[in-house]
Amino acid sequence: MLFHKSIFFALYSCLLFFSCRKATVSPCNEDTSLYSSADFFIGTAINVDELVFNPRYREIAVKQFNSITAENIFKSAYLHPKPSRFFWADADSLVAFCTTTQKRLHGHTLIWHQQLPEWINTFHGNKSEWEQLFKTHIQTIVSHFKGKVAAWDVVNEAFNEDGTLRNSIWRQHLGDGYIEKAFIYAQEADSLALLFYNDYNLESNPTKRHSVLSLLNAMRARGVKVDGVGLQMHISIMYPDVQAIVEAMDEVVRADFVMHLSEIDISVNPFGKSIELTPDLMKRQADLLGSLVLAYKKVPKRLKYGMTFWGISDQNSWIRTTFNRIDYPLLYDDGYLPKPCFCTLKNTL
Ligand code: G3I
């Protein structure tokens, strides 16, 4: 009797052991990386403080992604704090990180109306002094990172929702041609880096998207090097629907621009209600991400620059701080555990 009991126990332990082992190799575990599951780059925006001080954050960044965009430290306010002073230390440390860990580095961003240093916001110069400032700013930065940054968001968010040009400080002082000039100056400083125009709502707003594509086409027809378009993809489970996103991608492909899904996050609470993160919300988020991936996989390989998520954990998302609302837009939860959208992403890639 004792013998039977011990055999039963041994068999039961074996079963338990193998079922547990099976659980740890489920298709959604983190043992293999996201990027090794894809035939295009999988990126994340990086907060350098987290990278230095949070070991779990760093572990995920290294393990799961093979493309890195600085969330903030490559912006003008950080890199060019005074008229004749550039601050390279933080950005260079990210370059070193990318070199050591063999990540592609994406430069975000050269010309934007936000996160400008105070001295540019208050600069009093004539047109030629503005031109000089603009050219020096672009070319000093691009030259510094030549050969280290694979691609630049040369101009970011230059259009309004109605398809007109945003009356940014750059347009006010340099005129409508500033976008084209920015691409020319960037190309002069690094002829090998890919050059992107990056904007939000291009996936949902055809009017804005048509204006952007028509300007980029016209620039290209004039011989200016413009390689690609960044569709930021700050989307939500409510809007836009997948069909609208597919149409946007089709248009970019037809226009023959390299496509970067450059700042992906999927809000589950766009109206800022008092919510809990239910399984249903997580499933809707995961399903939308799955559809996004399936659509992106259909883009011809030569036009796929990659998919970049705008952060790692919900805890780090700009949405919470900027809009002061509860939201859970990213792949990892507040405890840095993968969410259902991570699993769907991994299984769909
Ligand atoms: O660096 C200061 C710090 O010294 C200060 O103590 C702290 C107090 O609030 O603020 C810090 O600066 C913040 C910075 O992020 C770094 O954390 C700014 O206030 C804050 O406005 C800034 O937000 C960034 C935002 O761009 C600026 O518009 C977000 O992190 C960043 O995710 C967001 O990214 C943009 C993309 O570049 C372009 N597309 C839209 C996207 C989301 O807005």
Short mmCIF file of N, CA and C in Angstrom, two decimals, residues 138-246:
data_model
loop_
_atom_site.label_atom_id
_atom_site.label_comp_id
_atom_site.label_asym_id
_atom_site.label_seq_id
_atom_site.Cartn_x
_atom_site.Cartn_y
_atom_site.Cartn_z
N ILE A 138 20.85 72.46 -36.39
CA ILE A 138 20.67 71.15 -37.03
C ILE A 138 22.02 70.49 -37.32
N GLN A 139 22.91 71.26 -37.91
CA GLN A 139 24.14 70.61 -38.39
C GLN A 139 25.10 70.26 -37.27
N THR A 140 25.11 71.04 -36.19
CA THR A 140 25.99 70.68 -35.07
C THR A 140 25.52 69.38 -34.45
N ILE A 141 24.22 69.26 -34.29
CA ILE A 141 23.69 68.04 -33.65
C ILE A 141 23.86 66.83 -34.56
N VAL A 142 23.48 66.97 -35.82
CA VAL A 142 23.58 65.81 -36.73
C VAL A 142 25.05 65.39 -36.89
N SER A 143 25.95 66.37 -37.00
CA SER A 143 27.37 66.03 -37.15
C SER A 143 27.90 65.32 -35.91
N HIS A 144 27.48 65.79 -34.74
CA HIS A 144 27.97 65.16 -33.50
C HIS A 144 27.64 63.67 -33.47
N PHE A 145 26.44 63.34 -33.95
CA PHE A 145 25.99 61.93 -33.85
C PHE A 145 26.16 61.16 -35.17
N LYS A 146 26.91 61.75 -36.10
CA LYS A 146 27.08 61.12 -37.41
C LYS A 146 27.61 59.68 -37.25
N GLY A 147 26.96 58.77 -37.93
CA GLY A 147 27.39 57.37 -37.84
C GLY A 147 26.88 56.65 -36.61
N LYS A 148 26.28 57.38 -35.67
CA LYS A 148 25.78 56.74 -34.45
C LYS A 148 24.26 56.73 -34.39
N VAL A 149 23.66 57.73 -35.01
CA VAL A 149 22.20 57.80 -35.07
C VAL A 149 21.78 57.34 -36.46
N ALA A 150 20.92 56.31 -36.49
CA ALA A 150 20.56 55.71 -37.78
C ALA A 150 19.63 56.60 -38.59
N ALA A 151 18.77 57.34 -37.88
CA ALA A 151 17.75 58.14 -38.57
C ALA A 151 17.33 59.29 -37.67
N TRP A 152 16.86 60.35 -38.28
CA TRP A 152 16.38 61.52 -37.52
C TRP A 152 14.92 61.82 -37.82
N ASP A 153 14.19 62.17 -36.77
CA ASP A 153 12.93 62.89 -36.98
C ASP A 153 13.37 64.34 -37.20
N VAL A 154 13.51 64.69 -38.47
CA VAL A 154 14.08 66.01 -38.78
C VAL A 154 13.11 67.10 -38.34
N VAL A 155 11.86 66.94 -38.72
CA VAL A 155 10.84 67.91 -38.30
C VAL A 155 9.70 67.13 -37.65
N ASN A 156 9.22 67.66 -36.55
CA ASN A 156 8.19 66.99 -35.76
C ASN A 156 6.97 67.90 -35.61
N GLU A 157 5.80 67.36 -35.98
CA GLU A 157 4.51 68.00 -35.68
C GLU A 157 4.39 69.42 -36.24
N ALA A 158 4.66 69.56 -37.54
CA ALA A 158 4.62 70.90 -38.15
C ALA A 158 3.26 71.26 -38.72
N PHE A 159 2.31 70.32 -38.68
CA PHE A 159 1.00 70.57 -39.30
C PHE A 159 -0.13 70.66 -38.26
N ASN A 160 -1.12 71.48 -38.59
CA ASN A 160 -2.35 71.53 -37.80
C ASN A 160 -3.29 70.42 -38.25
N GLU A 161 -4.35 70.22 -37.48
CA GLU A 161 -5.31 69.16 -37.82
C GLU A 161 -6.07 69.45 -39.11
N ASP A 162 -6.20 70.73 -39.49
CA ASP A 162 -6.91 71.05 -40.74
C ASP A 162 -5.99 71.00 -41.96
N GLY A 163 -4.78 70.55 -41.77
CA GLY A 163 -3.87 70.37 -42.90
C GLY A 163 -3.04 71.60 -43.22
N THR A 164 -3.25 72.69 -42.49
CA THR A 164 -2.41 73.87 -42.72
C THR A 164 -1.13 73.75 -41.90
N LEU A 165 -0.17 74.61 -42.22
CA LEU A 165 1.08 74.57 -41.46
C LEU A 165 0.91 75.24 -40.11
N ARG A 166 1.41 74.61 -39.08
CA ARG A 166 1.37 75.20 -37.73
C ARG A 166 2.23 76.47 -37.73
N ASN A 167 1.71 77.48 -37.10
CA ASN A 167 2.46 78.74 -37.08
C ASN A 167 3.50 78.72 -35.96
N SER A 168 4.43 77.78 -36.06
CA SER A 168 5.44 77.61 -35.01
C SER A 168 6.44 78.76 -35.06
N ILE A 169 7.29 78.80 -34.06
CA ILE A 169 8.32 79.85 -34.02
C ILE A 169 9.21 79.76 -35.27
N TRP A 170 9.42 78.55 -35.77
CA TRP A 170 10.28 78.35 -36.94
C TRP A 170 9.62 78.94 -38.18
N ARG A 171 8.31 78.67 -38.33
CA ARG A 171 7.61 79.19 -39.51
C ARG A 171 7.51 80.71 -39.44
N GLN A 172 7.27 81.22 -38.24
CA GLN A 172 7.15 82.68 -38.10
C GLN A 172 8.41 83.39 -38.56
N HIS A 173 9.57 82.81 -38.25
CA HIS A 173 10.82 83.52 -38.55
C HIS A 173 11.48 83.08 -39.85
N LEU A 174 11.14 81.88 -40.34
CA LEU A 174 11.84 81.38 -41.53
C LEU A 174 10.91 81.18 -42.72
N GLY A 175 9.62 81.29 -42.48
CA GLY A 175 8.67 81.09 -43.59
C GLY A 175 8.36 79.61 -43.81
N ASP A 176 7.43 79.35 -44.77
CA ASP A 176 6.97 77.97 -45.00
C ASP A 176 8.09 77.02 -45.42
N GLY A 177 9.14 77.57 -46.00
CA GLY A 177 10.20 76.71 -46.54
C GLY A 177 11.10 76.09 -45.48
N TYR A 178 10.83 76.37 -44.21
CA TYR A 178 11.78 75.89 -43.18
C TYR A 178 11.86 74.36 -43.12
N ILE A 179 10.75 73.68 -43.46
CA ILE A 179 10.75 72.21 -43.36
C ILE A 179 11.73 71.63 -44.39
N GLU A 180 11.60 72.13 -45.59
CA GLU A 180 12.50 71.65 -46.65
C GLU A 180 13.96 71.95 -46.30
N LYS A 181 14.19 73.17 -45.80
CA LYS A 181 15.57 73.53 -45.45
C LYS A 181 16.12 72.62 -44.36
N ALA A 182 15.28 72.26 -43.41
CA ALA A 182 15.74 71.39 -42.32
C ALA A 182 16.25 70.06 -42.88
N PHE A 183 15.52 69.51 -43.84
CA PHE A 183 15.94 68.23 -44.44
C PHE A 183 17.25 68.41 -45.22
N ILE A 184 17.36 69.53 -45.92
CA ILE A 184 18.60 69.76 -46.70
C ILE A 184 19.79 69.88 -45.76
N TYR A 185 19.63 70.65 -44.68
CA TYR A 185 20.75 70.84 -43.74
C TYR A 185 21.12 69.51 -43.07
N ALA A 186 20.12 68.73 -42.71
CA ALA A 186 20.40 67.44 -42.06
C ALA A 186 21.16 66.52 -43.01
N GLN A 187 20.72 66.51 -44.26
CA GLN A 187 21.36 65.63 -45.25
C GLN A 187 22.82 66.05 -45.49
N GLU A 188 23.06 67.38 -45.48
CA GLU A 188 24.44 67.85 -45.67
C GLU A 188 25.34 67.37 -44.53
N ALA A 189 24.77 67.28 -43.33
CA ALA A 189 25.59 66.90 -42.17
C ALA A 189 25.79 65.39 -42.05
N ASP A 190 24.85 64.61 -42.51
CA ASP A 190 25.02 63.15 -42.49
C ASP A 190 24.21 62.57 -43.65
N SER A 191 24.91 62.28 -44.71
CA SER A 191 24.20 61.85 -45.93
C SER A 191 23.67 60.43 -45.81
N LEU A 192 24.12 59.69 -44.79
CA LEU A 192 23.69 58.29 -44.69
C LEU A 192 22.50 58.09 -43.75
N ALA A 193 22.28 59.03 -42.84
CA ALA A 193 21.16 58.86 -41.90
C ALA A 193 19.83 58.95 -42.66
N LEU A 194 18.87 58.12 -42.24
CA LEU A 194 17.53 58.24 -42.83
C LEU A 194 16.86 59.47 -42.24
N LEU A 195 16.07 60.16 -43.07
CA LEU A 195 15.45 61.40 -42.62
C LEU A 195 13.93 61.27 -42.65
N PHE A 196 13.32 61.51 -41.48
CA PHE A 196 11.87 61.32 -41.32
C PHE A 196 11.15 62.63 -41.00
N TYR A 197 9.89 62.70 -41.44
CA TYR A 197 8.94 63.66 -40.90
C TYR A 197 8.04 62.87 -39.95
N ASN A 198 7.79 63.40 -38.74
CA ASN A 198 7.07 62.66 -37.70
C ASN A 198 5.90 63.49 -37.18
N ASP A 199 4.72 62.85 -37.04
CA ASP A 199 3.56 63.63 -36.55
C ASP A 199 2.52 62.71 -35.93
N TYR A 200 1.62 63.32 -35.15
CA TYR A 200 0.52 62.55 -34.55
C TYR A 200 -0.76 62.69 -35.37
N ASN A 201 -1.68 61.78 -35.14
CA ASN A 201 -2.98 61.73 -35.83
C ASN A 201 -2.88 61.51 -37.34
N LEU A 202 -1.71 61.21 -37.85
CA LEU A 202 -1.62 60.91 -39.29
C LEU A 202 -2.37 59.61 -39.59
N GLU A 203 -2.49 58.76 -38.56
CA GLU A 203 -3.18 57.48 -38.75
C GLU A 203 -4.70 57.66 -38.73
N SER A 204 -5.17 58.81 -38.22
CA SER A 204 -6.62 58.96 -38.07
C SER A 204 -7.20 60.13 -38.85
N ASN A 205 -6.37 61.07 -39.24
CA ASN A 205 -6.87 62.29 -39.88
C ASN A 205 -6.37 62.39 -41.33
N PRO A 206 -7.22 61.99 -42.30
CA PRO A 206 -6.77 61.99 -43.71
C PRO A 206 -6.39 63.38 -44.20
N THR A 207 -7.07 64.43 -43.72
CA THR A 207 -6.75 65.78 -44.19
C THR A 207 -5.31 66.15 -43.84
N LYS A 208 -4.97 65.92 -42.60
CA LYS A 208 -3.61 66.23 -42.16
C LYS A 208 -2.60 65.34 -42.91
N ARG A 209 -2.93 64.07 -43.01
CA ARG A 209 -2.00 63.13 -43.66
C ARG A 209 -1.76 63.52 -45.12
N HIS A 210 -2.85 63.91 -45.83
CA HIS A 210 -2.69 64.28 -47.24
C HIS A 210 -1.79 65.50 -47.38
N SER A 211 -1.95 66.47 -46.48
CA SER A 211 -1.09 67.66 -46.54
C SER A 211 0.37 67.27 -46.32
N VAL A 212 0.60 66.42 -45.35
CA VAL A 212 1.98 66.01 -45.05
C VAL A 212 2.57 65.28 -46.26
N LEU A 213 1.83 64.30 -46.78
CA LEU A 213 2.37 63.51 -47.89
C LEU A 213 2.56 64.38 -49.12
N SER A 214 1.66 65.34 -49.32
CA SER A 214 1.84 66.15 -50.53
C SER A 214 3.07 67.06 -50.40
N LEU A 215 3.33 67.59 -49.21
CA LEU A 215 4.56 68.38 -49.04
C LEU A 215 5.80 67.49 -49.23
N LEU A 216 5.80 66.32 -48.61
CA LEU A 216 6.99 65.45 -48.71
C LEU A 216 7.22 65.01 -50.16
N ASN A 217 6.12 64.72 -50.87
CA ASN A 217 6.25 64.35 -52.29
C ASN A 217 6.85 65.50 -53.10
N ALA A 218 6.36 66.71 -52.84
CA ALA A 218 6.86 67.87 -53.58
C ALA A 218 8.35 68.09 -53.28
N MET A 219 8.72 67.92 -52.02
CA MET A 219 10.14 68.08 -51.66
C MET A 219 10.98 67.04 -52.39
N ARG A 220 10.48 65.82 -52.38
CA ARG A 220 11.23 64.74 -53.03
C ARG A 220 11.37 65.01 -54.54
N ALA A 221 10.28 65.52 -55.11
CA ALA A 221 10.32 65.83 -56.55
C ALA A 221 11.36 66.92 -56.85
N ARG A 222 11.63 67.77 -55.86
CA ARG A 222 12.66 68.82 -56.05
C ARG A 222 14.06 68.29 -55.73
N GLY A 223 14.15 67.02 -55.44
CA GLY A 223 15.48 66.42 -55.21
C GLY A 223 15.93 66.42 -53.76
N VAL A 224 15.02 66.78 -52.84
CA VAL A 224 15.40 66.79 -51.41
C VAL A 224 15.30 65.36 -50.87
N LYS A 225 16.27 64.98 -50.06
CA LYS A 225 16.23 63.61 -49.49
C LYS A 225 15.24 63.57 -48.32
N VAL A 226 14.15 62.88 -48.54
CA VAL A 226 13.16 62.61 -47.48
C VAL A 226 12.90 61.12 -47.54
N ASP A 227 13.27 60.41 -46.48
CA ASP A 227 13.15 58.96 -46.56
C ASP A 227 11.83 58.42 -46.03
N GLY A 228 11.33 59.02 -44.95
CA GLY A 228 10.20 58.34 -44.34
C GLY A 228 9.27 59.21 -43.54
N VAL A 229 8.21 58.55 -43.10
CA VAL A 229 7.17 59.21 -42.31
C VAL A 229 6.99 58.45 -41.00
N GLY A 230 6.94 59.20 -39.91
CA GLY A 230 6.64 58.60 -38.61
C GLY A 230 5.17 58.81 -38.29
N LEU A 231 4.43 57.71 -38.23
CA LEU A 231 3.04 57.78 -37.75
C LEU A 231 3.12 57.51 -36.25
N GLN A 232 2.85 58.52 -35.44
CA GLN A 232 3.15 58.37 -34.01
C GLN A 232 2.33 57.27 -33.35
N MET A 233 1.02 57.18 -33.68
CA MET A 233 0.16 56.13 -33.11
C MET A 233 -0.11 56.29 -31.62
N HIS A 234 -0.38 57.53 -31.20
CA HIS A 234 -0.94 57.72 -29.85
C HIS A 234 -2.45 57.49 -30.02
N ILE A 235 -2.85 56.23 -29.89
CA ILE A 235 -4.24 55.88 -30.20
C ILE A 235 -4.93 55.36 -28.94
N SER A 236 -6.21 55.02 -29.08
CA SER A 236 -6.93 54.50 -27.91
C SER A 236 -7.82 53.34 -28.35
N ILE A 237 -8.36 52.61 -27.38
CA ILE A 237 -9.23 51.49 -27.74
C ILE A 237 -10.53 51.98 -28.37
N MET A 238 -10.82 53.28 -28.25
CA MET A 238 -12.05 53.83 -28.84
C MET A 238 -11.83 54.35 -30.26
N TYR A 239 -10.62 54.82 -30.55
CA TYR A 239 -10.43 55.59 -31.77
C TYR A 239 -8.96 55.65 -32.16
N PRO A 240 -8.58 55.59 -33.42
CA PRO A 240 -9.42 55.35 -34.59
C PRO A 240 -9.68 53.85 -34.77
N ASP A 241 -10.56 53.51 -35.72
CA ASP A 241 -10.77 52.08 -35.92
C ASP A 241 -9.66 51.53 -36.83
N VAL A 242 -9.58 50.21 -36.82
CA VAL A 242 -8.45 49.58 -37.52
C VAL A 242 -8.46 49.93 -39.00
N GLN A 243 -9.65 50.03 -39.60
CA GLN A 243 -9.72 50.30 -41.04
C GLN A 243 -9.06 51.64 -41.37
N ALA A 244 -9.27 52.64 -40.50
CA ALA A 244 -8.66 53.95 -40.75
C ALA A 244 -7.13 53.83 -40.71
N ILE A 245 -6.64 53.04 -39.78
CA ILE A 245 -5.18 52.86 -39.67
C ILE A 245 -4.63 52.14 -40.91
N VAL A 246 -5.37 51.13 -41.35
CA VAL A 246 -4.93 50.39 -42.55
C VAL A 246 -4.88 51.33 -43.75
#
